Coordinates of N, CA and C in Angstrom, one line a residue:
A6 N -104.2 71.8 80.1 CA -105.2 73.0 80.0 C -106.8 72.2 80.2
L7 N -107.7 72.8 80.3 CA -109.0 72.5 80.5 C -109.7 72.6 79.1
G8 N -110.3 71.6 78.8 CA -111.2 71.2 77.6 C -110.4 70.7 76.3
R9 N -108.9 70.6 76.5 CA -108.1 70.2 75.3 C -106.9 69.2 75.6
K10 N -106.6 68.6 74.7 CA -105.5 67.5 75.0 C -104.4 68.4 74.6
F11 N -103.3 68.1 75.4 CA -101.7 68.5 75.4 C -100.8 67.6 75.7
D12 N -99.7 67.8 75.2 CA -98.5 67.0 75.6 C -97.8 67.6 76.8
P13 N -97.9 66.8 78.1 CA -97.2 67.2 79.2 C -95.9 67.7 79.1
A14 N -95.2 66.8 78.2 CA -93.6 66.9 78.2 C -93.2 67.8 77.3
G15 N -94.2 68.6 76.4 CA -93.7 69.7 75.4 C -93.5 70.8 76.1
G16 N -92.9 71.8 75.3 CA -92.4 73.0 75.6 C -91.3 73.2 76.6
D17 N -91.3 73.9 77.8 CA -90.2 73.7 78.7 C -90.6 72.8 80.0
G18 N -91.4 71.9 79.7 CA -91.9 71.0 80.7 C -92.8 71.7 81.9
R19 N -93.2 72.8 81.7 CA -93.9 73.3 82.7 C -95.2 72.5 83.3
C20 N -95.8 71.9 82.2 CA -97.0 71.2 82.5 C -96.6 69.8 83.3
L21 N -95.7 69.2 82.7 CA -95.1 67.9 83.5 C -94.9 68.3 85.0
E22 N -94.3 69.4 85.1 CA -94.2 69.8 86.6 C -95.1 69.8 87.5
V23 N -96.3 70.5 86.7 CA -97.6 70.6 87.4 C -98.1 69.0 87.7
L24 N -98.2 68.2 86.6 CA -99.0 66.9 86.8 C -98.2 66.0 87.7
D25 N -96.9 66.0 87.7 CA -96.0 65.3 88.6 C -95.7 65.8 89.8
G26 N -95.8 66.8 90.0 CA -96.1 67.4 91.5 C -97.3 67.7 92.1
R27 N -98.3 67.8 91.4 CA -99.7 67.9 91.8 C -100.0 68.9 92.6
R28 N -99.4 70.2 92.3 CA -99.3 71.3 92.8 C -99.5 72.6 92.1
P29 N -99.8 73.5 92.1 CA -99.8 74.8 91.3 C -98.1 75.2 91.0
V30 N -98.1 75.5 89.9 CA -96.6 75.9 89.4 C -96.8 77.4 88.8
V31 N -96.1 78.3 89.3 CA -96.1 79.8 88.4 C -94.8 80.2 87.8
R32 N -94.9 80.6 86.7 CA -93.7 80.8 85.9 C -93.9 82.3 85.4
N33 N -92.7 83.0 85.8 CA -92.7 84.3 85.0 C -91.5 84.4 84.3
A34 N -91.5 85.2 83.1 CA -90.4 85.4 82.3 C -90.5 86.8 81.6
S35 N -89.5 87.5 81.2 CA -89.2 88.7 80.9 C -89.1 88.4 79.3
T36 N -88.8 87.2 79.0 CA -88.5 87.0 77.5 C -89.4 85.6 77.4
P37 N -89.9 85.2 76.2 CA -90.8 84.2 76.0 C -90.0 82.7 76.3
P38 N -90.5 81.8 77.1 CA -89.9 80.6 77.4 C -89.7 79.9 76.1
A39 N -88.7 78.8 76.3 CA -88.4 77.9 75.1 C -89.5 77.2 74.6
G40 N -89.8 76.9 73.5 CA -90.9 76.4 73.0 C -92.1 76.8 73.0
V41 N -92.4 78.1 73.3 CA -93.7 78.8 73.5 C -93.8 79.6 71.7
L42 N -94.9 79.3 71.3 CA -95.2 79.9 69.9 C -95.1 81.3 69.9
P43 N -94.5 82.0 68.9 CA -94.4 83.3 68.7 C -95.5 84.1 69.0
S44 N -97.0 83.5 68.6 CA -98.0 84.1 68.8 C -98.2 84.5 69.9
R45 N -97.8 83.7 71.1 CA -98.0 83.8 72.6 C -96.8 84.4 73.3
A46 N -95.7 85.0 72.6 CA -94.6 85.7 73.2 C -95.3 86.6 74.0
A47 N -96.2 87.2 74.1 CA -96.5 88.4 75.0 C -96.9 87.9 76.4
L48 N -97.1 86.6 76.7 CA -97.7 86.1 77.7 C -96.4 85.9 78.7
R49 N -96.4 86.8 79.5 CA -95.4 86.8 80.4 C -95.6 86.2 81.9
S50 N -96.6 85.8 82.3 CA -96.9 85.0 83.7 C -97.7 84.0 83.2
W51 N -97.5 82.8 83.7 CA -98.1 81.4 83.6 C -98.4 80.7 84.8
M52 N -99.5 80.1 85.2 CA -99.7 79.4 86.3 C -100.6 78.1 85.7
G53 N -100.0 77.0 86.3 CA -100.8 75.7 86.0 C -101.4 75.1 87.4
V54 N -102.3 74.6 87.4 CA -102.9 74.0 88.5 C -103.5 72.7 88.0
P55 N -103.0 71.6 88.7 CA -103.5 70.1 88.4 C -105.3 70.0 89.0
L56 N -105.7 69.2 88.1 CA -106.9 68.8 88.5 C -107.1 67.4 89.2
L57 N -107.4 67.4 90.4 CA -107.3 66.2 91.0 C -108.4 65.7 91.5
F58 N -109.1 64.6 91.2 CA -110.0 63.9 92.1 C -109.5 62.6 92.6
G59 N -109.5 62.8 94.1 CA -109.0 61.8 94.8 C -107.3 61.7 94.6
E60 N -106.7 60.7 94.4 CA -105.5 60.5 94.1 C -105.2 60.5 92.4
R61 N -106.1 60.8 91.8 CA -105.9 60.9 90.3 C -106.1 62.1 89.5
V62 N -105.1 62.3 88.7 CA -105.0 63.4 87.8 C -105.9 63.5 86.7
V63 N -106.9 64.3 86.3 CA -107.9 64.3 85.5 C -107.6 65.2 84.4
G64 N -106.6 66.2 84.8 CA -106.4 67.3 83.5 C -105.6 68.3 84.3
M65 N -105.6 69.7 83.5 CA -104.8 70.7 84.2 C -105.5 72.1 83.9
L66 N -105.4 73.1 84.5 CA -105.9 74.5 84.5 C -104.7 75.1 84.4
S67 N -104.8 75.9 82.9 CA -103.6 76.6 82.5 C -104.0 78.1 82.4
L68 N -103.4 79.2 83.0 CA -103.7 80.6 82.9 C -102.6 81.3 82.4
N69 N -102.8 82.3 81.7 CA -101.7 83.0 81.3 C -102.1 84.6 81.5
K70 N -100.9 85.4 81.8 CA -101.2 86.7 81.7 C -100.1 87.5 80.8
E71 N -100.3 88.7 80.2 CA -99.2 89.5 79.6 C -98.2 90.1 80.8
E72 N -98.8 90.4 81.9 CA -97.9 90.9 82.9 C -97.3 90.2 83.6
A73 N -96.0 90.4 83.4 CA -94.8 89.6 84.5 C -95.2 89.7 85.6
G74 N -95.1 88.5 86.4 CA -95.4 88.3 87.9 C -96.8 88.7 88.3
F75 N -97.6 88.4 87.7 CA -99.0 88.6 87.9 C -99.5 87.6 88.8
F76 N -99.3 86.3 88.6 CA -99.9 85.3 89.6 C -99.0 85.4 90.9
G77 N -99.7 85.1 91.9 CA -99.1 85.2 93.3 C -99.9 83.8 94.2
P78 N -99.7 83.8 95.3 CA -100.2 82.8 96.4 C -101.8 82.7 96.3
S79 N -102.3 83.8 96.2 CA -103.8 84.1 96.6 C -104.2 83.6 95.2
H80 N -103.8 83.9 94.1 CA -104.2 83.5 92.7 C -104.2 81.7 92.8
A81 N -103.0 81.3 93.4 CA -102.9 79.9 93.4 C -104.1 79.3 93.9
R82 N -104.4 79.7 95.1 CA -105.5 79.4 96.2 C -106.7 79.4 95.3
S83 N -107.1 80.4 94.9 CA -108.4 80.7 94.4 C -108.7 79.5 93.0
A84 N -107.3 79.6 92.2 CA -107.4 78.5 91.2 C -107.3 77.1 91.6
T85 N -107.0 76.9 92.7 CA -106.9 75.6 93.4 C -108.2 75.1 93.6
S86 N -108.8 76.0 94.3 CA -110.5 75.9 94.4 C -111.3 75.7 93.4
F87 N -111.1 76.4 92.5 CA -111.8 76.3 91.0 C -111.5 74.9 90.5
A88 N -110.0 74.4 90.6 CA -109.8 73.5 90.0 C -110.2 72.0 90.6
D89 N -110.4 72.1 92.0 CA -111.1 71.2 92.5 C -112.5 70.8 92.1
Q90 N -113.3 71.8 92.0 CA -114.7 71.8 91.6 C -114.7 71.4 90.3
A91 N -113.8 71.9 89.2 CA -113.8 71.5 87.8 C -113.6 69.8 87.7
A92 N -112.6 69.5 88.8 CA -112.0 68.1 88.5 C -113.5 67.0 88.8
V93 N -114.2 67.6 90.0 CA -115.6 66.9 90.2 C -116.5 66.8 89.3
A94 N -116.6 68.2 88.2 CA -117.5 68.3 87.3 C -117.0 67.1 86.2
I95 N -115.8 67.2 86.1 CA -115.2 66.0 84.7 C -115.5 64.9 85.0
E96 N -115.3 64.4 86.4 CA -115.7 63.1 86.8 C -116.9 62.8 86.7
N97 N -117.7 63.8 87.1 CA -119.2 63.6 87.0 C -119.6 63.1 85.5
V98 N -119.1 64.1 84.8 CA -119.5 63.9 83.3 C -118.9 62.3 82.9
R99 N -117.7 62.1 83.2 CA -116.9 60.8 82.9 C -118.1 59.6 83.2
L100 N -118.3 59.7 84.6 CA -119.1 58.8 85.2 C -120.5 58.7 84.5
F101 N -121.1 59.8 84.1 CA -122.3 59.9 83.5 C -122.4 59.1 82.2
E102 N -121.2 59.5 81.4 CA -121.1 58.7 80.1 C -120.9 57.3 80.2
A103 N -120.1 56.8 81.3 CA -119.7 55.6 81.5 C -121.4 54.6 81.7
L104 N -121.8 55.3 82.6 CA -123.4 55.0 82.9 C -124.3 54.9 81.8
R105 N -124.2 56.0 81.0 CA -125.1 55.6 79.9 C -124.7 55.0 78.9
A106 N -123.4 54.5 78.7 CA -122.9 53.4 77.8 C -123.4 52.2 78.4
E107 N -123.2 52.1 79.8 CA -123.5 50.7 80.2 C -125.0 50.4 80.3
L108 N -126.1 51.5 80.4 CA -127.4 51.4 80.3 C -127.6 51.0 78.9
A109 N -127.1 51.6 77.9 CA -127.2 51.1 76.5 C -126.8 49.9 76.1
E110 N -126.1 49.3 76.8 CA -125.4 48.1 76.6 C -126.5 47.0 77.1
R111 N -126.9 47.1 78.2 CA -128.0 46.4 79.1 C -129.3 46.3 78.1
E112 N -129.6 47.6 77.8 CA -130.8 47.7 76.9 C -130.7 46.9 75.8
R113 N -129.5 46.8 74.9 CA -129.2 46.0 73.7 C -129.3 44.7 74.1
T114 N -128.6 44.3 75.2 CA -128.5 42.8 75.7 C -130.1 42.3 76.0
Q115 N -130.8 43.0 76.5 CA -132.1 42.9 76.9 C -133.1 42.7 75.5
R116 N -132.7 43.4 74.4 CA -133.5 43.4 73.4 C -133.2 42.3 72.7
E117 N -131.9 41.8 72.7 CA -131.3 40.6 71.9 C -131.9 39.2 72.8
L118 N -132.1 39.2 74.2 CA -132.5 38.2 75.0 C -134.0 38.1 74.6
A119 N -134.6 39.1 74.7 CA -136.1 39.2 74.6 C -136.4 38.4 72.7
E120 N -135.4 38.9 71.8 CA -135.8 38.4 70.6 C -135.4 36.9 70.6
S121 N -134.4 36.5 71.5 CA -133.9 35.1 71.5 C -134.9 34.0 72.1
E122 N -135.6 34.7 73.1 CA -136.6 34.1 73.6 C -137.8 34.1 72.9
L123 N -138.0 34.9 72.1 CA -139.5 34.7 71.3 C -139.1 33.9 70.3
R124 N -138.1 33.8 69.5 CA -137.6 32.7 68.5 C -137.8 31.4 69.3
F125 N -137.3 31.3 70.4 CA -137.4 30.1 71.2 C -138.7 29.7 71.3
R126 N -139.4 30.3 71.9 CA -140.9 30.3 72.4 C -141.9 29.7 71.1
Q127 N -141.5 30.5 69.7 CA -142.1 30.2 68.6 C -141.8 28.9 68.1
L128 N -140.5 28.3 68.3 CA -140.1 27.1 67.8 C -140.6 26.0 68.7
A129 N -140.5 26.4 70.0 CA -141.0 25.6 71.0 C -142.6 25.1 71.0
E130 N -143.5 26.0 70.6 CA -144.6 26.1 70.5 C -145.5 25.4 69.2
N131 N -144.6 25.2 68.2 CA -145.0 24.9 66.9 C -144.3 23.8 66.5
V132 N -143.9 22.8 67.5 CA -143.1 21.5 67.0 C -144.2 20.4 67.7
D133 N -144.3 19.2 67.3 CA -144.7 18.2 68.2 C -143.9 17.6 69.6
A134 N -142.8 18.3 69.8 CA -142.0 17.6 70.7 C -142.2 18.8 72.1
V135 N -141.9 18.1 73.2 CA -141.9 18.9 74.4 C -140.5 19.4 74.7
F136 N -140.3 20.6 74.7 CA -139.3 21.3 75.3 C -139.2 21.6 76.8
F137 N -138.3 21.7 77.5 CA -138.2 21.8 78.9 C -136.8 22.3 79.3
V138 N -137.1 23.2 80.3 CA -135.6 23.7 80.9 C -136.1 23.6 82.6
R139 N -134.9 23.2 83.3 CA -135.0 23.0 84.8 C -133.8 23.5 85.5
S140 N -133.9 24.0 86.7 CA -133.0 24.5 87.3 C -132.3 23.4 88.4
V141 N -131.1 23.5 88.6 CA -130.4 22.2 89.4 C -130.8 22.5 91.0
A142 N -130.4 23.8 91.2 CA -130.5 24.1 92.7 C -131.4 25.3 92.8
P143 N -132.5 25.2 93.3 CA -133.4 24.0 93.8 C -133.8 23.2 92.5
R144 N -134.2 22.2 92.3 CA -134.6 21.3 91.3 C -135.9 21.7 91.1
A145 N -136.2 22.4 90.0 CA -137.5 22.9 89.6 C -137.7 23.1 88.3
L146 N -139.0 22.9 87.5 CA -139.3 23.1 86.1 C -139.4 24.7 85.9
L147 N -138.6 25.2 85.1 CA -138.5 26.6 84.8 C -139.3 26.9 83.6
Y148 N -139.4 25.9 82.7 CA -139.9 26.1 81.3 C -140.6 24.9 80.8
V149 N -141.9 24.9 80.5 CA -142.4 23.6 79.7 C -143.1 24.0 78.5
S150 N -143.1 23.8 77.3 CA -143.5 24.2 76.2 C -145.2 23.6 76.3
P151 N -145.9 24.4 75.6 CA -147.5 23.9 75.6 C -147.8 22.6 74.9
V152 N -146.7 22.1 74.1 CA -147.1 20.8 73.6 C -147.2 19.7 74.8
F153 N -146.8 20.0 75.9 CA -146.9 19.1 77.0 C -148.2 18.4 77.2
E154 N -149.4 19.5 77.3 CA -150.7 18.9 77.5 C -151.1 18.1 76.2
K155 N -150.6 18.3 75.0 CA -151.0 17.4 74.0 C -150.5 16.0 74.4
V156 N -149.2 16.0 74.7 CA -148.5 14.6 74.8 C -149.0 13.9 76.2
W157 N -149.0 14.6 77.2 CA -149.3 13.9 78.5 C -150.6 14.0 78.6
G158 N -151.8 14.8 78.1 CA -153.0 14.6 78.1 C -153.4 15.1 79.4
R159 N -152.6 16.0 80.0 CA -153.1 16.8 81.4 C -152.0 18.1 81.4
P160 N -152.8 18.9 82.3 CA -152.0 20.4 82.7 C -150.5 20.3 82.8
V161 N -149.7 21.4 82.6 CA -148.5 21.1 82.9 C -148.1 21.0 84.3
P162 N -147.3 20.1 84.9 CA -147.2 20.1 86.1 C -146.1 21.5 86.9
S163 N -146.3 21.7 88.0 CA -145.5 22.8 88.8 C -144.3 22.3 89.5
A164 N -144.3 20.8 89.7 CA -143.2 20.1 90.4 C -143.0 18.7 89.9
W165 N -141.6 18.3 90.0 CA -141.3 16.8 89.3 C -142.0 15.8 90.1
R166 N -142.3 15.6 91.2 CA -143.0 14.8 91.8 C -144.5 14.6 91.0
E167 N -145.2 15.6 90.7 CA -146.3 15.4 89.8 C -146.0 14.5 88.3
L168 N -145.0 15.0 87.9 CA -144.5 14.6 86.5 C -144.1 13.1 87.0
A169 N -143.3 12.7 87.9 CA -142.9 11.4 88.1 C -144.1 10.4 88.3
A170 N -145.1 10.9 88.8 CA -146.3 10.0 89.1 C -146.9 9.6 88.0
T171 N -146.6 10.2 86.8 CA -147.3 9.9 85.2 C -146.4 8.7 84.8
V172 N -145.1 8.7 85.2 CA -144.0 7.5 84.5 C -144.8 6.0 85.1
D173 N -144.7 5.3 84.3 CA -145.3 3.9 84.6 C -144.0 3.3 85.5
P174 N -144.6 2.6 86.4 CA -143.9 2.1 87.5 C -142.7 1.0 87.1
G175 N -142.9 0.5 86.3 CA -141.5 -0.3 85.6 C -140.4 0.8 85.1
D176 N -140.9 1.9 84.8 CA -139.5 3.1 84.2 C -139.2 4.1 85.3
R177 N -140.1 4.0 86.3 CA -140.0 5.3 87.0 C -138.8 5.4 87.9
E178 N -137.9 4.1 88.5 CA -136.8 4.5 88.9 C -135.6 4.9 88.2
R179 N -135.6 4.3 86.8 CA -134.8 4.7 85.9 C -134.6 6.0 85.5
V180 N -136.0 6.5 85.1 CA -136.3 8.0 84.9 C -135.9 8.8 86.0
S181 N -136.3 8.4 87.3 CA -135.9 9.4 88.5 C -134.2 9.4 88.4
A182 N -133.5 8.3 88.3 CA -132.1 8.4 88.4 C -131.6 9.4 87.3
A183 N -132.1 9.4 86.3 CA -131.8 10.2 85.3 C -132.1 11.6 85.7
W184 N -133.3 12.1 86.2 CA -133.6 13.4 86.8 C -132.6 13.9 87.8
E185 N -132.2 13.1 88.5 CA -131.2 13.5 89.6 C -129.7 13.7 89.3
D186 N -129.4 13.0 88.2 CA -128.2 13.3 87.6 C -128.0 14.3 86.7
V187 N -127.7 15.4 86.9 CA -127.4 16.5 86.2 C -126.1 16.8 85.6
E188 N -125.4 16.1 85.9 CA -123.8 16.2 85.2 C -123.8 15.5 84.0
A189 N -124.7 14.7 83.6 CA -124.5 13.8 82.3 C -125.8 14.0 81.5
G190 N -125.3 13.8 80.4 CA -126.7 14.0 79.3 C -127.4 12.7 79.2
H191 N -128.7 12.5 78.7 CA -129.5 11.4 78.9 C -129.9 11.2 77.3
D192 N -130.4 10.1 77.3 CA -131.3 9.5 76.0 C -131.8 8.2 76.5
L193 N -133.0 8.4 76.8 CA -133.8 7.1 77.1 C -135.5 7.3 76.9
E194 N -135.9 6.2 76.9 CA -137.3 5.8 76.6 C -138.3 5.3 77.7
F195 N -139.3 5.6 77.8 CA -140.0 5.3 79.2 C -141.5 5.5 78.5
R196 N -142.4 4.9 79.5 CA -143.8 4.9 79.2 C -144.4 5.8 80.1
I197 N -145.4 6.6 79.9 CA -146.3 7.2 80.9 C -147.9 7.1 80.8
A198 N -148.6 7.3 81.7 CA -149.9 7.0 81.7 C -150.6 8.3 81.6
R199 N -151.4 8.3 80.4 CA -152.2 9.5 80.0 C -153.4 9.7 81.1
S200 N -154.1 10.7 81.1 CA -155.1 11.1 82.1 C -156.4 10.1 82.0
D201 N -156.5 9.9 80.3 CA -157.6 8.9 79.7 C -157.2 7.5 79.9
G202 N -156.0 7.3 80.8 CA -155.8 5.7 80.8 C -155.0 5.0 79.7
S203 N -154.7 5.8 78.7 CA -153.8 5.2 77.8 C -152.3 5.0 77.9
T204 N -151.5 4.3 77.4 CA -150.1 4.4 77.7 C -149.4 4.9 76.4
R205 N -148.4 6.0 76.7 CA -147.6 6.4 75.7 C -146.1 6.0 76.0
W206 N -145.5 5.9 74.8 CA -144.1 5.7 74.6 C -143.4 7.2 74.4
L207 N -142.4 7.6 75.2 CA -141.4 8.7 75.2 C -140.2 8.6 75.1
R208 N -139.4 9.6 74.2 CA -138.0 9.2 74.2 C -137.4 10.9 74.6
L209 N -136.7 10.8 76.0 CA -136.4 11.9 76.5 C -134.7 12.1 76.3
R210 N -134.4 13.4 75.9 CA -133.0 13.7 75.6 C -132.7 14.9 76.2
A211 N -131.9 14.7 77.2 CA -131.4 16.1 78.1 C -130.1 16.2 78.1
F212 N -129.6 17.4 78.4 CA -128.3 17.7 78.2 C -128.0 18.9 79.4
P213 N -126.8 18.9 80.3 CA -126.5 20.1 81.1 C -126.3 21.3 80.5
V214 N -126.6 22.4 81.2 CA -126.2 23.8 80.7 C -125.4 24.5 81.7
P215 N -124.0 24.6 81.2 CA -123.4 25.3 82.3 C -123.6 26.8 82.5
D216 N -123.1 27.3 83.8 CA -123.4 28.9 83.7 C -122.0 29.3 83.7
G217 N -121.8 30.7 83.7 CA -120.7 31.7 83.6 C -119.3 31.0 84.2
T218 N -119.6 30.1 85.2 CA -118.3 29.6 86.0 C -118.0 28.2 85.6
G219 N -119.0 27.6 84.7 CA -118.6 26.3 84.4 C -119.4 25.3 85.1
R220 N -120.2 25.7 86.0 CA -121.0 24.7 86.6 C -122.3 24.5 86.1
V221 N -122.8 23.3 86.2 CA -124.2 23.0 85.7 C -125.1 23.7 86.5
G222 N -125.9 24.8 86.1 CA -127.0 25.3 86.8 C -128.2 25.0 86.2
R223 N -128.4 24.7 85.0 CA -129.6 24.2 84.4 C -129.5 23.0 83.3
V224 N -130.5 22.3 83.1 CA -130.6 21.1 82.4 C -131.9 21.5 81.3
A225 N -131.7 21.3 80.0 CA -132.4 21.4 79.0 C -132.6 20.0 78.4
G226 N -134.0 19.9 77.8 CA -134.4 18.8 77.1 C -135.4 18.8 76.2
I227 N -135.6 17.8 75.4 CA -136.8 17.4 74.6 C -137.3 16.1 74.8
V228 N -138.8 16.2 74.7 CA -139.3 14.9 74.8 C -140.4 14.6 73.8
E229 N -140.0 13.4 73.1 CA -140.9 13.3 71.8 C -141.9 12.0 72.2
D230 N -142.8 11.9 71.6 CA -143.8 10.9 71.5 C -143.5 9.8 70.4
V231 N -143.0 8.5 70.8 CA -142.6 7.6 69.8 C -143.3 6.6 70.0
T232 N -144.5 6.6 70.2 CA -145.5 5.4 70.5 C -145.6 4.5 69.2
E233 N -145.8 5.4 68.1 CA -145.9 4.8 66.8 C -144.7 4.0 66.4
R234 N -143.6 4.7 66.7 CA -142.5 4.0 66.4 C -142.2 2.4 67.1
K235 N -142.5 2.5 68.5 CA -142.4 1.4 69.3 C -143.6 0.4 69.2
S236 N -144.7 0.8 68.3 CA -145.7 0.1 67.8 C -145.1 -0.8 66.7
V237 N -144.6 -0.2 65.8 CA -144.1 -0.6 64.6 C -143.2 -1.6 64.9
E238 N -142.3 -1.3 65.7 CA -141.2 -2.3 66.1 C -141.5 -3.4 66.9
Q239 N -142.9 -3.4 67.5 CA -143.5 -4.6 68.3 C -144.0 -5.4 67.3
M240 N -144.7 -4.6 66.2 CA -145.4 -5.5 65.2 C -144.2 -6.2 64.4
R241 N -143.1 -5.4 64.0 CA -142.0 -6.3 63.4 C -141.2 -7.6 64.2
E242 N -141.4 -7.2 65.5 CA -140.8 -8.3 66.4 C -141.8 -9.5 66.5
D243 N -143.2 -9.2 66.7 CA -144.1 -10.1 66.5 C -144.1 -11.1 65.4
L244 N -143.8 -10.3 64.2 CA -144.0 -10.9 62.7 C -142.7 -12.0 62.7
V245 N -141.5 -11.2 63.1 CA -140.4 -12.1 63.0 C -140.6 -13.7 64.1
R246 N -141.1 -13.2 65.1 CA -141.2 -14.4 66.1 C -142.3 -15.6 65.6
T247 N -143.3 -15.0 64.7 CA -144.4 -15.8 64.4 C -143.5 -16.7 63.0
L248 N -142.7 -16.0 62.0 CA -142.3 -16.7 61.1 C -141.3 -17.7 61.6
V249 N -140.4 -17.4 62.8 CA -139.7 -18.4 63.2 C -140.1 -19.7 63.7
H250 N -141.2 -19.3 64.4 CA -142.0 -20.5 65.0 C -142.7 -21.4 63.9
D251 N -143.1 -20.8 62.9 CA -143.8 -21.4 61.8 C -142.8 -22.3 61.0

């Protein structure tokens, strides 16, 4: 029936005959069919028409009449025409509900993504380390936290070659090799030249970020200024060297 659920195998199996045969079925009886409720005993003529959308059955149109032998071929043709339209309407409603659910899910995902990005930016912009995200193909900087300008003493570069030019020549080859190797994580220290001519020691920690297929699509990392620690280490080494010589 249209608009309610039913057991196709219930009663005398007429509904199952309609759905399996995918064609109108007419039943006439002088006495109530087996399985029919007493309240419907006066219904002597019945016609069932499948609601077909393409090759799929989406429901059934059930018509009853007290007059025996009422339904004929013309009624079946008219009911089939109506059933075709009803099937399209039902499918449109189903598609609309599916689309609405998908849009709601997308909106939820976008809200969560925006909230996550906001938290990341708040973290990245309020620590003394530089956060960065770069793509693998093509190799490009996607995000660099504003702390970069404080550490490097220059604006955020738009390309790797600009960044590589700031690396001390003695460390450049090692850093470039790490930049090109996207499959492995890295933890290395190197020197850079700031725009004011001073040299800073930095520690780079980077790790690959796989995409949905398991392939590395991005590389994320953090860069810390470890100049003070390196200075302390150098002072300690100089002191040890002096004591040994003395």
